[in-house]
Short mmCIF file of C-alpha atoms and ligand atoms in Angstrom, two decimals:
data_model
loop_
_atom_site.label_atom_id
_atom_site.label_comp_id
_atom_site.label_asym_id
_atom_site.label_seq_id
_atom_site.Cartn_x
_atom_site.Cartn_y
_atom_site.Cartn_z
CA MET A 1 268.11 59.26 -15.33
CA LYS A 2 266.32 57.00 -17.78
CA LYS A 3 263.04 55.58 -16.44
CA ILE A 4 261.99 52.05 -17.31
CA PRO A 5 258.32 51.32 -16.52
CA LEU A 6 257.01 47.93 -15.43
CA SER A 7 254.70 47.82 -18.44
CA LYS A 8 253.26 50.07 -21.11
CA PRO A 9 250.11 49.62 -23.20
CA PHE A 10 250.34 49.35 -26.99
CA VAL A 11 249.27 52.58 -28.73
CA ASN A 12 249.90 53.59 -32.34
CA ASP A 13 248.41 55.98 -34.89
CA GLU A 14 246.06 53.35 -36.21
CA ILE A 15 244.59 53.05 -32.71
CA ARG A 16 244.19 56.82 -32.42
CA GLN A 17 242.49 56.91 -35.84
CA ALA A 18 240.20 54.01 -34.92
CA ALA A 19 239.02 55.82 -31.78
CA LEU A 20 238.36 59.04 -33.72
CA ARG A 21 236.48 57.13 -36.42
CA VAL A 22 234.04 55.73 -33.85
CA ILE A 23 233.66 59.09 -32.10
CA ASP A 24 232.47 60.52 -35.39
CA SER A 25 230.30 57.49 -36.25
CA GLY A 26 227.57 58.29 -33.71
CA SER A 27 227.32 54.62 -32.73
CA TYR A 28 228.85 53.70 -29.38
CA ILE A 29 227.55 50.66 -27.53
CA LEU A 30 227.39 47.02 -28.73
CA THR A 31 227.16 47.92 -32.41
CA LYS A 32 229.30 47.21 -35.48
CA GLU A 33 232.77 47.48 -33.92
CA CYS A 34 231.78 45.27 -30.99
CA GLU A 35 230.31 42.63 -33.31
CA ALA A 36 233.47 42.61 -35.44
CA PHE A 37 235.74 42.47 -32.37
CA GLU A 38 233.76 39.52 -30.98
CA GLU A 39 234.14 37.63 -34.25
CA GLU A 40 237.85 38.38 -34.53
CA LEU A 41 238.46 37.37 -30.92
CA ALA A 42 236.53 34.12 -31.44
CA THR A 43 238.73 33.34 -34.44
CA HIS A 44 241.92 34.15 -32.54
CA ILE A 45 240.94 32.17 -29.43
CA GLY A 46 239.34 29.33 -31.42
CA THR A 47 235.88 29.21 -29.87
CA LYS A 48 232.41 29.44 -31.38
CA HIS A 49 231.42 32.41 -29.22
CA VAL A 50 233.03 35.42 -27.62
CA VAL A 51 230.87 37.76 -25.55
CA LEU A 52 232.34 41.16 -24.74
CA CYS A 53 231.65 42.52 -21.25
CA SER A 54 232.55 45.56 -19.21
CA ASN A 55 235.53 43.70 -17.67
CA TRP A 56 236.74 40.23 -16.58
CA THR A 57 235.13 40.50 -13.16
CA GLY A 58 231.69 41.41 -14.53
CA GLY A 59 231.95 38.74 -17.21
CA VAL A 60 232.75 35.96 -14.75
CA PHE A 61 230.04 37.19 -12.37
CA MET A 62 227.54 36.62 -15.19
CA LEU A 63 229.21 33.37 -16.25
CA HIS A 64 228.77 31.89 -12.77
CA ARG A 65 225.09 32.87 -12.83
CA ALA A 66 224.63 31.47 -16.35
CA MET A 67 226.16 28.18 -15.18
CA GLY A 68 224.00 28.06 -12.07
CA LEU A 69 226.59 28.49 -9.32
CA GLN A 70 224.83 28.04 -5.96
CA PRO A 71 225.52 29.13 -2.37
CA ASN A 72 227.95 26.76 -0.61
CA ASP A 73 229.19 25.30 -3.89
CA GLU A 74 232.96 24.84 -3.73
CA VAL A 75 235.32 25.98 -6.47
CA ILE A 76 238.95 24.91 -6.57
CA VAL A 77 241.28 27.84 -7.27
CA PRO A 78 244.91 28.78 -6.76
CA SER A 79 245.42 31.27 -3.92
CA HIS A 80 248.31 32.90 -5.75
CA THR A 81 246.40 35.06 -8.25
CA ALA A 82 244.78 38.48 -8.58
CA PHE A 83 241.96 38.87 -6.03
CA PRO A 84 239.30 39.27 -8.79
CA SER A 85 239.80 35.59 -9.74
CA ILE A 86 237.73 34.64 -6.68
CA GLU A 87 235.58 37.76 -6.25
CA PRO A 88 232.64 36.85 -8.52
CA LEU A 89 232.11 33.41 -6.98
CA MET A 90 232.05 35.00 -3.52
CA HIS A 91 229.10 37.15 -4.61
CA TRP A 92 227.07 34.00 -5.34
CA GLY A 93 227.82 32.58 -1.88
CA ALA A 94 230.18 29.93 -3.23
CA LYS A 95 233.40 29.02 -1.45
CA PRO A 96 236.90 29.21 -2.90
CA VAL A 97 238.97 26.12 -2.01
CA PHE A 98 242.56 27.30 -2.25
CA ILE A 99 245.35 25.20 -3.74
CA ASP A 100 249.10 25.75 -3.59
CA ILE A 101 251.26 26.53 -6.64
CA ASP A 102 253.63 24.47 -8.75
CA GLU A 103 256.98 25.63 -10.16
CA THR A 104 255.20 27.70 -12.86
CA TYR A 105 253.13 29.61 -10.24
CA CYS A 106 249.97 27.96 -11.57
CA LEU A 107 247.84 25.69 -9.40
CA ASP A 108 249.59 22.44 -8.43
CA VAL A 109 247.48 19.76 -10.08
CA ASP A 110 248.88 17.09 -7.74
CA LEU A 111 246.91 18.73 -4.93
CA VAL A 112 243.56 19.08 -6.67
CA GLU A 113 242.02 15.65 -6.15
CA ALA A 114 242.52 15.73 -2.37
CA ALA A 115 240.63 19.04 -2.24
CA ILE A 116 237.50 17.71 -3.93
CA THR A 117 234.43 17.22 -1.69
CA PRO A 118 230.79 16.36 -2.48
CA ARG A 119 230.20 20.12 -2.71
CA THR A 120 232.87 20.77 -5.35
CA VAL A 121 231.38 21.96 -8.65
CA GLY A 122 234.33 23.27 -10.62
CA ILE A 123 237.97 24.18 -11.03
CA LEU A 124 239.14 27.67 -11.94
CA PRO A 125 242.77 27.45 -13.07
CA VAL A 126 244.59 30.74 -13.64
CA HIS A 127 247.16 31.01 -16.43
CA LEU A 128 249.24 33.22 -14.18
CA TYR A 129 251.88 35.56 -15.58
CA GLY A 130 250.91 34.27 -19.06
CA HIS A 131 251.94 30.65 -18.43
CA PRO A 132 249.17 28.12 -19.16
CA ALA A 133 248.15 25.88 -16.27
CA ASP A 134 248.55 22.12 -16.77
CA LEU A 135 245.17 21.70 -18.45
CA ASP A 136 245.34 18.06 -19.64
CA ARG A 137 245.77 16.83 -16.09
CA ILE A 138 243.14 19.28 -14.83
CA PHE A 139 240.59 18.05 -17.41
CA LYS A 140 241.30 14.43 -16.48
CA ILE A 141 240.39 15.12 -12.86
CA ALA A 142 237.45 17.34 -13.86
CA ASP A 143 235.99 14.65 -16.14
CA LYS A 144 236.39 11.95 -13.52
CA HIS A 145 234.54 14.02 -10.89
CA LYS A 146 232.11 15.75 -13.30
CA LEU A 147 233.39 19.25 -12.57
CA TRP A 148 233.45 22.25 -14.88
CA VAL A 149 236.65 24.11 -15.74
CA ILE A 150 236.66 27.88 -16.26
CA GLU A 151 240.01 29.23 -17.49
CA ASP A 152 241.19 32.57 -16.05
CA CYS A 153 243.00 33.93 -19.12
CA ALA A 154 243.28 37.55 -17.91
CA GLN A 155 247.08 37.41 -18.05
CA ALA A 156 247.44 34.99 -20.91
CA GLN A 157 245.78 36.28 -24.08
CA GLY A 158 247.50 34.48 -26.95
CA ALA A 159 249.21 31.84 -24.79
CA ARG A 160 249.07 28.30 -26.11
CA TYR A 161 248.83 24.89 -24.51
CA LYS A 162 249.62 21.92 -26.74
CA GLU A 163 248.85 23.92 -29.91
CA LYS A 164 245.55 25.32 -28.61
CA SER A 165 244.85 28.85 -27.40
CA VAL A 166 244.00 29.30 -23.75
CA GLY A 167 240.32 30.02 -23.27
CA SER A 168 239.29 27.42 -25.86
CA MET A 169 239.56 24.29 -23.74
CA GLY A 170 237.39 24.74 -20.64
CA ILE A 171 233.61 25.20 -20.64
CA ALA A 172 234.53 28.88 -20.80
CA GLY A 173 237.50 31.22 -20.73
CA ALA A 174 237.60 34.74 -19.31
CA PHE A 175 239.83 37.56 -20.57
CA SER A 176 240.61 41.12 -19.42
CA PHE A 177 241.54 44.13 -21.56
CA PHE A 178 242.68 46.31 -18.63
CA PRO A 179 245.52 48.62 -19.73
CA SER A 180 248.32 46.47 -18.27
CA LYS A 181 247.19 43.23 -19.96
CA ASN A 182 248.73 41.73 -23.10
CA LEU A 183 245.71 42.77 -25.18
CA THR A 184 244.30 46.08 -24.02
CA VAL A 185 241.55 48.44 -25.14
CA LEU A 186 243.01 51.33 -23.06
CA ALA A 187 240.07 51.07 -20.68
CA ASP A 188 238.29 48.46 -18.62
CA GLY A 189 236.97 45.62 -20.71
CA GLY A 190 236.87 41.86 -21.00
CA CYS A 191 235.19 38.90 -22.61
CA ILE A 192 233.97 35.36 -22.11
CA SER A 193 234.86 32.71 -24.69
CA THR A 194 232.85 29.49 -24.97
CA ASN A 195 231.64 26.84 -27.38
CA ASP A 196 228.40 26.51 -25.41
CA ASP A 197 225.48 28.21 -27.21
CA ALA A 198 223.27 28.46 -24.11
CA ILE A 199 225.96 30.03 -21.91
CA ALA A 200 226.86 32.55 -24.61
CA GLU A 201 223.24 33.54 -25.08
CA GLN A 202 222.62 33.85 -21.33
CA ILE A 203 225.61 36.17 -20.91
CA ARG A 204 224.57 38.23 -23.95
CA MET A 205 221.21 38.78 -22.28
CA LEU A 206 222.56 39.25 -18.74
CA ARG A 207 225.00 41.95 -19.85
CA ASN A 208 222.17 43.92 -21.49
CA HIS A 209 219.22 44.05 -19.05
CA GLY A 210 217.97 40.52 -19.74
CA ARG A 211 216.85 41.22 -23.27
CA LYS A 212 217.39 40.01 -26.80
CA SER A 213 215.20 42.60 -28.50
CA LYS A 214 215.05 46.25 -27.58
CA PHE A 215 211.86 46.42 -25.53
CA LEU A 216 211.35 42.84 -24.33
CA HIS A 217 213.08 41.97 -21.03
CA GLU A 218 212.91 38.24 -20.33
CA PHE A 219 214.53 38.52 -16.87
CA ALA A 220 216.32 41.13 -14.78
CA GLY A 221 219.90 41.40 -15.97
CA TYR A 222 222.63 43.98 -15.57
CA ASN A 223 224.35 46.68 -17.53
CA LEU A 224 227.79 45.10 -18.05
CA ARG A 225 228.13 45.93 -21.75
CA PHE A 226 231.05 46.89 -23.96
CA ASN A 227 231.72 50.03 -26.03
CA ASP A 228 232.50 50.55 -29.70
CA ILE A 229 235.41 52.96 -29.18
CA GLN A 230 237.10 50.29 -27.08
CA ALA A 231 236.22 47.59 -29.61
CA ALA A 232 237.77 49.60 -32.44
CA ILE A 233 240.95 50.04 -30.38
CA GLY A 234 240.94 46.37 -29.43
CA ARG A 235 240.64 45.26 -33.06
CA VAL A 236 243.87 47.06 -33.94
CA ALA A 237 245.57 45.75 -30.79
CA LEU A 238 244.45 42.20 -31.61
CA ARG A 239 246.07 42.40 -35.04
CA ASN A 240 249.34 43.22 -33.26
CA LEU A 241 248.96 40.78 -30.36
CA ASP A 242 250.96 37.83 -31.67
CA ARG A 243 253.85 40.10 -32.70
CA LEU A 244 253.86 41.83 -29.30
CA ASN A 245 253.67 38.49 -27.48
CA ASP A 246 256.60 37.21 -29.56
CA HIS A 247 258.57 40.23 -28.43
CA ARG A 248 257.67 39.51 -24.80
CA ARG A 249 259.06 36.00 -25.32
CA LYS A 250 262.29 37.48 -26.71
CA VAL A 251 262.57 39.76 -23.69
CA ALA A 252 262.02 36.76 -21.42
CA ALA A 253 264.69 34.79 -23.26
CA ARG A 254 267.18 37.63 -22.75
CA TYR A 255 266.35 37.94 -19.06
CA HIS A 256 266.78 34.19 -18.72
CA GLU A 257 270.11 34.22 -20.53
CA ARG A 258 271.49 36.98 -18.33
CA LEU A 259 269.84 36.29 -14.97
CA ALA A 260 269.72 32.49 -14.64
CA GLY A 261 272.10 31.61 -11.84
CA VAL A 262 271.85 35.11 -10.37
CA VAL A 263 268.19 34.88 -9.32
CA ARG A 264 265.53 32.21 -9.78
CA THR A 265 264.07 32.74 -13.26
CA PRO A 266 260.66 31.47 -14.45
CA ILE A 267 260.36 28.18 -16.31
CA GLU A 268 258.17 27.09 -19.18
CA LYS A 269 256.74 23.59 -19.09
CA PRO A 270 256.84 21.32 -22.15
CA GLY A 271 253.72 21.90 -24.27
CA ALA A 272 253.28 25.44 -22.92
CA VAL A 273 253.86 28.61 -24.93
CA ALA A 274 253.81 31.39 -22.31
CA VAL A 275 253.17 35.03 -23.20
CA TYR A 276 254.98 36.57 -20.21
CA HIS A 277 252.39 39.01 -18.96
CA MET A 278 254.89 39.28 -16.11
CA TYR A 279 258.49 38.22 -15.84
CA VAL A 280 258.76 37.10 -12.24
CA ILE A 281 262.03 36.26 -10.54
CA GLN A 282 262.67 35.09 -6.99
CA THR A 283 265.36 36.15 -4.57
CA ASP A 284 265.74 36.15 -0.77
CA ARG A 285 266.85 39.78 -1.04
CA ARG A 286 263.72 40.91 -2.91
CA ASP A 287 263.00 44.15 -1.05
CA ASP A 288 266.59 45.38 -1.27
CA LEU A 289 266.78 44.48 -4.95
CA ALA A 290 263.51 46.35 -5.66
CA LYS A 291 264.95 49.40 -3.89
CA HIS A 292 268.18 49.19 -5.88
CA LEU A 293 266.22 48.99 -9.15
CA GLN A 294 264.06 51.94 -8.13
CA GLU A 295 267.20 53.99 -7.44
CA ASN A 296 268.22 53.19 -11.00
CA GLY A 297 264.90 54.40 -12.47
CA ILE A 298 263.57 50.87 -12.97
CA VAL A 299 260.06 50.02 -11.81
CA ALA A 300 259.58 46.51 -10.44
CA GLY A 301 256.37 45.08 -8.97
CA ILE A 302 255.12 42.37 -6.64
CA HIS A 303 252.30 40.20 -7.97
CA TYR A 304 251.00 39.58 -5.42
CA PRO A 305 252.23 40.58 -1.97
CA VAL A 306 249.22 39.11 -0.11
CA ALA A 307 247.95 35.65 -1.09
CA ASN A 308 244.18 35.37 -1.39
CA HIS A 309 243.74 32.84 1.41
CA GLN A 310 245.21 35.54 3.69
CA GLN A 311 243.20 38.51 2.38
CA PRO A 312 240.90 40.12 4.96
CA ALA A 313 237.94 39.70 2.58
CA VAL A 314 238.58 35.95 2.72
CA THR A 315 239.68 35.40 6.34
CA ASN A 316 236.66 37.42 7.55
CA GLN A 317 234.26 35.21 5.65
CA TYR A 318 235.60 31.66 5.63
CA SER A 319 237.00 29.36 8.29
CA ASN A 320 239.31 26.35 7.98
CA LEU A 321 241.53 28.09 5.46
CA PRO A 322 244.52 26.01 4.41
CA LYS A 323 248.22 26.57 4.92
CA LEU A 324 249.89 26.86 1.52
CA PRO A 325 253.65 26.63 2.13
CA LYS A 326 254.84 27.25 -1.44
CA THR A 327 252.54 30.22 -1.98
CA GLU A 328 253.41 31.72 1.39
CA ALA A 329 257.14 31.34 0.72
CA ALA A 330 256.92 32.77 -2.81
CA VAL A 331 255.04 35.88 -1.72
CA ASP A 332 258.14 37.17 0.12
CA LYS A 333 260.56 36.46 -2.74
CA ILE A 334 258.83 37.27 -6.00
CA LEU A 335 259.64 40.37 -8.03
CA SER A 336 258.18 41.30 -11.42
CA LEU A 337 260.68 42.92 -13.79
CA PRO A 338 259.72 45.33 -16.59
CA ILE A 339 258.19 43.62 -19.61
CA TYR A 340 255.84 44.73 -22.38
CA GLY A 341 255.32 44.22 -26.08
CA GLU A 342 257.60 47.05 -27.18
CA LEU A 343 260.18 47.10 -24.38
CA PRO A 344 263.50 47.99 -26.06
CA MET A 345 266.20 45.31 -25.72
CA GLU A 346 268.61 48.02 -24.50
CA ASP A 347 266.28 48.56 -21.56
CA VAL A 348 266.21 44.83 -20.85
CA ASP A 349 270.00 44.93 -20.71
CA LEU A 350 269.91 47.95 -18.39
CA VAL A 351 267.63 46.02 -16.02
CA CYS A 352 269.96 43.00 -16.20
CA ASP A 353 272.98 45.24 -15.55
CA ALA A 354 271.28 46.71 -12.48
CA VAL A 355 270.35 43.25 -11.13
CA ALA A 356 273.89 41.96 -11.74
CA GLU A 357 275.38 45.06 -10.09
CA PHE A 358 273.18 44.51 -7.03
CA PHE A 359 274.47 40.95 -6.65
CA GLY A 360 278.06 42.11 -7.31
CA LYS A 361 278.36 40.03 -10.47
CA ARG A 362 279.20 42.70 -12.93
C1 PLP B 1 243.36 41.49 -14.22
C2 PLP B 1 242.92 40.17 -13.73
C3 PLP B 1 241.57 39.89 -13.45
C4 PLP B 1 240.50 40.94 -13.45
O1 PLP B 1 240.30 41.57 -14.66
P1 PLP B 1 239.37 42.88 -14.76
O2 PLP B 1 239.15 43.06 -16.23
O3 PLP B 1 240.16 44.00 -14.15
O4 PLP B 1 238.11 42.61 -14.02
C5 PLP B 1 241.23 38.58 -13.11
N1 PLP B 1 242.17 37.62 -13.00
C6 PLP B 1 243.47 37.86 -13.21
C7 PLP B 1 244.46 36.74 -13.11
C8 PLP B 1 243.90 39.15 -13.58
O5 PLP B 1 245.20 39.38 -13.78
#
């Protein structure tokens, strides 16, 4: 039986050659390839600075410190996201204030203002599944209440919102290059994008033991650096990103054409160009459908089966957690179908056939 994976990282001969070239170069950490990758990412995202880090989580951990996040500060976040979205702020003693989702699975901006308290310092929207959150309305609220906005772009590299790339509009954006993401370096990795010189410089120092020059440490930092083999791979992947994202959009269009009316298909809001990190449908018969797909060699996923306001790490630490009806309802119905930058259209049709067969509509 043919197997169709949920996703598959982009690898070609140029990537293999790039890795070999760096292996033979003798230069491995934060040197030429990293510098070039940072510049090329900054150009693609449209910010003055990009700082490569060991991963998204480490990058945002440093970003919060660079921005002075304090214990008991409150940060408004969607609950429906990967757990790492809230993990770094928890380490600084800050409190996630969870918001329900809208019809794009991003945070529902209508609910943000009511969640603001005198302790609120920022909003952390997540461009979930590759769909940009409603940033104009978020910035309006943020400006009015003097809050920062950090964009979680881990699932949305290359997505656009009103002609601008995600990660270029908030005080900072954070990206992940984990193997399943739209832009991967075939390892852990990530970056922070920002137009703010001071934040960029702080993170550059924090990631590398608090130093600018080799033997002068201005404060105690961390080792959360990036590697040249990964940078060389990422540079090739970045040159292919827009093409691969376009293909994801074609896959999504085909799914929509064949599955709308059979299951609930995702929507794209006006002004948003989504990059479909995931293609997430909803059905009341989710678990049975997933089993049927599995029996047909098709891998489907659930992102995410436990909302963050119900995670043990959160319920053990915070009280007065909200009820989030839309998030809690979605968690039992969502199913992620196979999608990646080189998924053959025949495979998309096989997935659609299997879904249609399950619902007896074939
Ligand atoms: C993957 C992901 C992260 C974490 O990225 P890492 O590079 O693995 O630390 C954060 N937020 C979201 C939405 C993600 O999908």
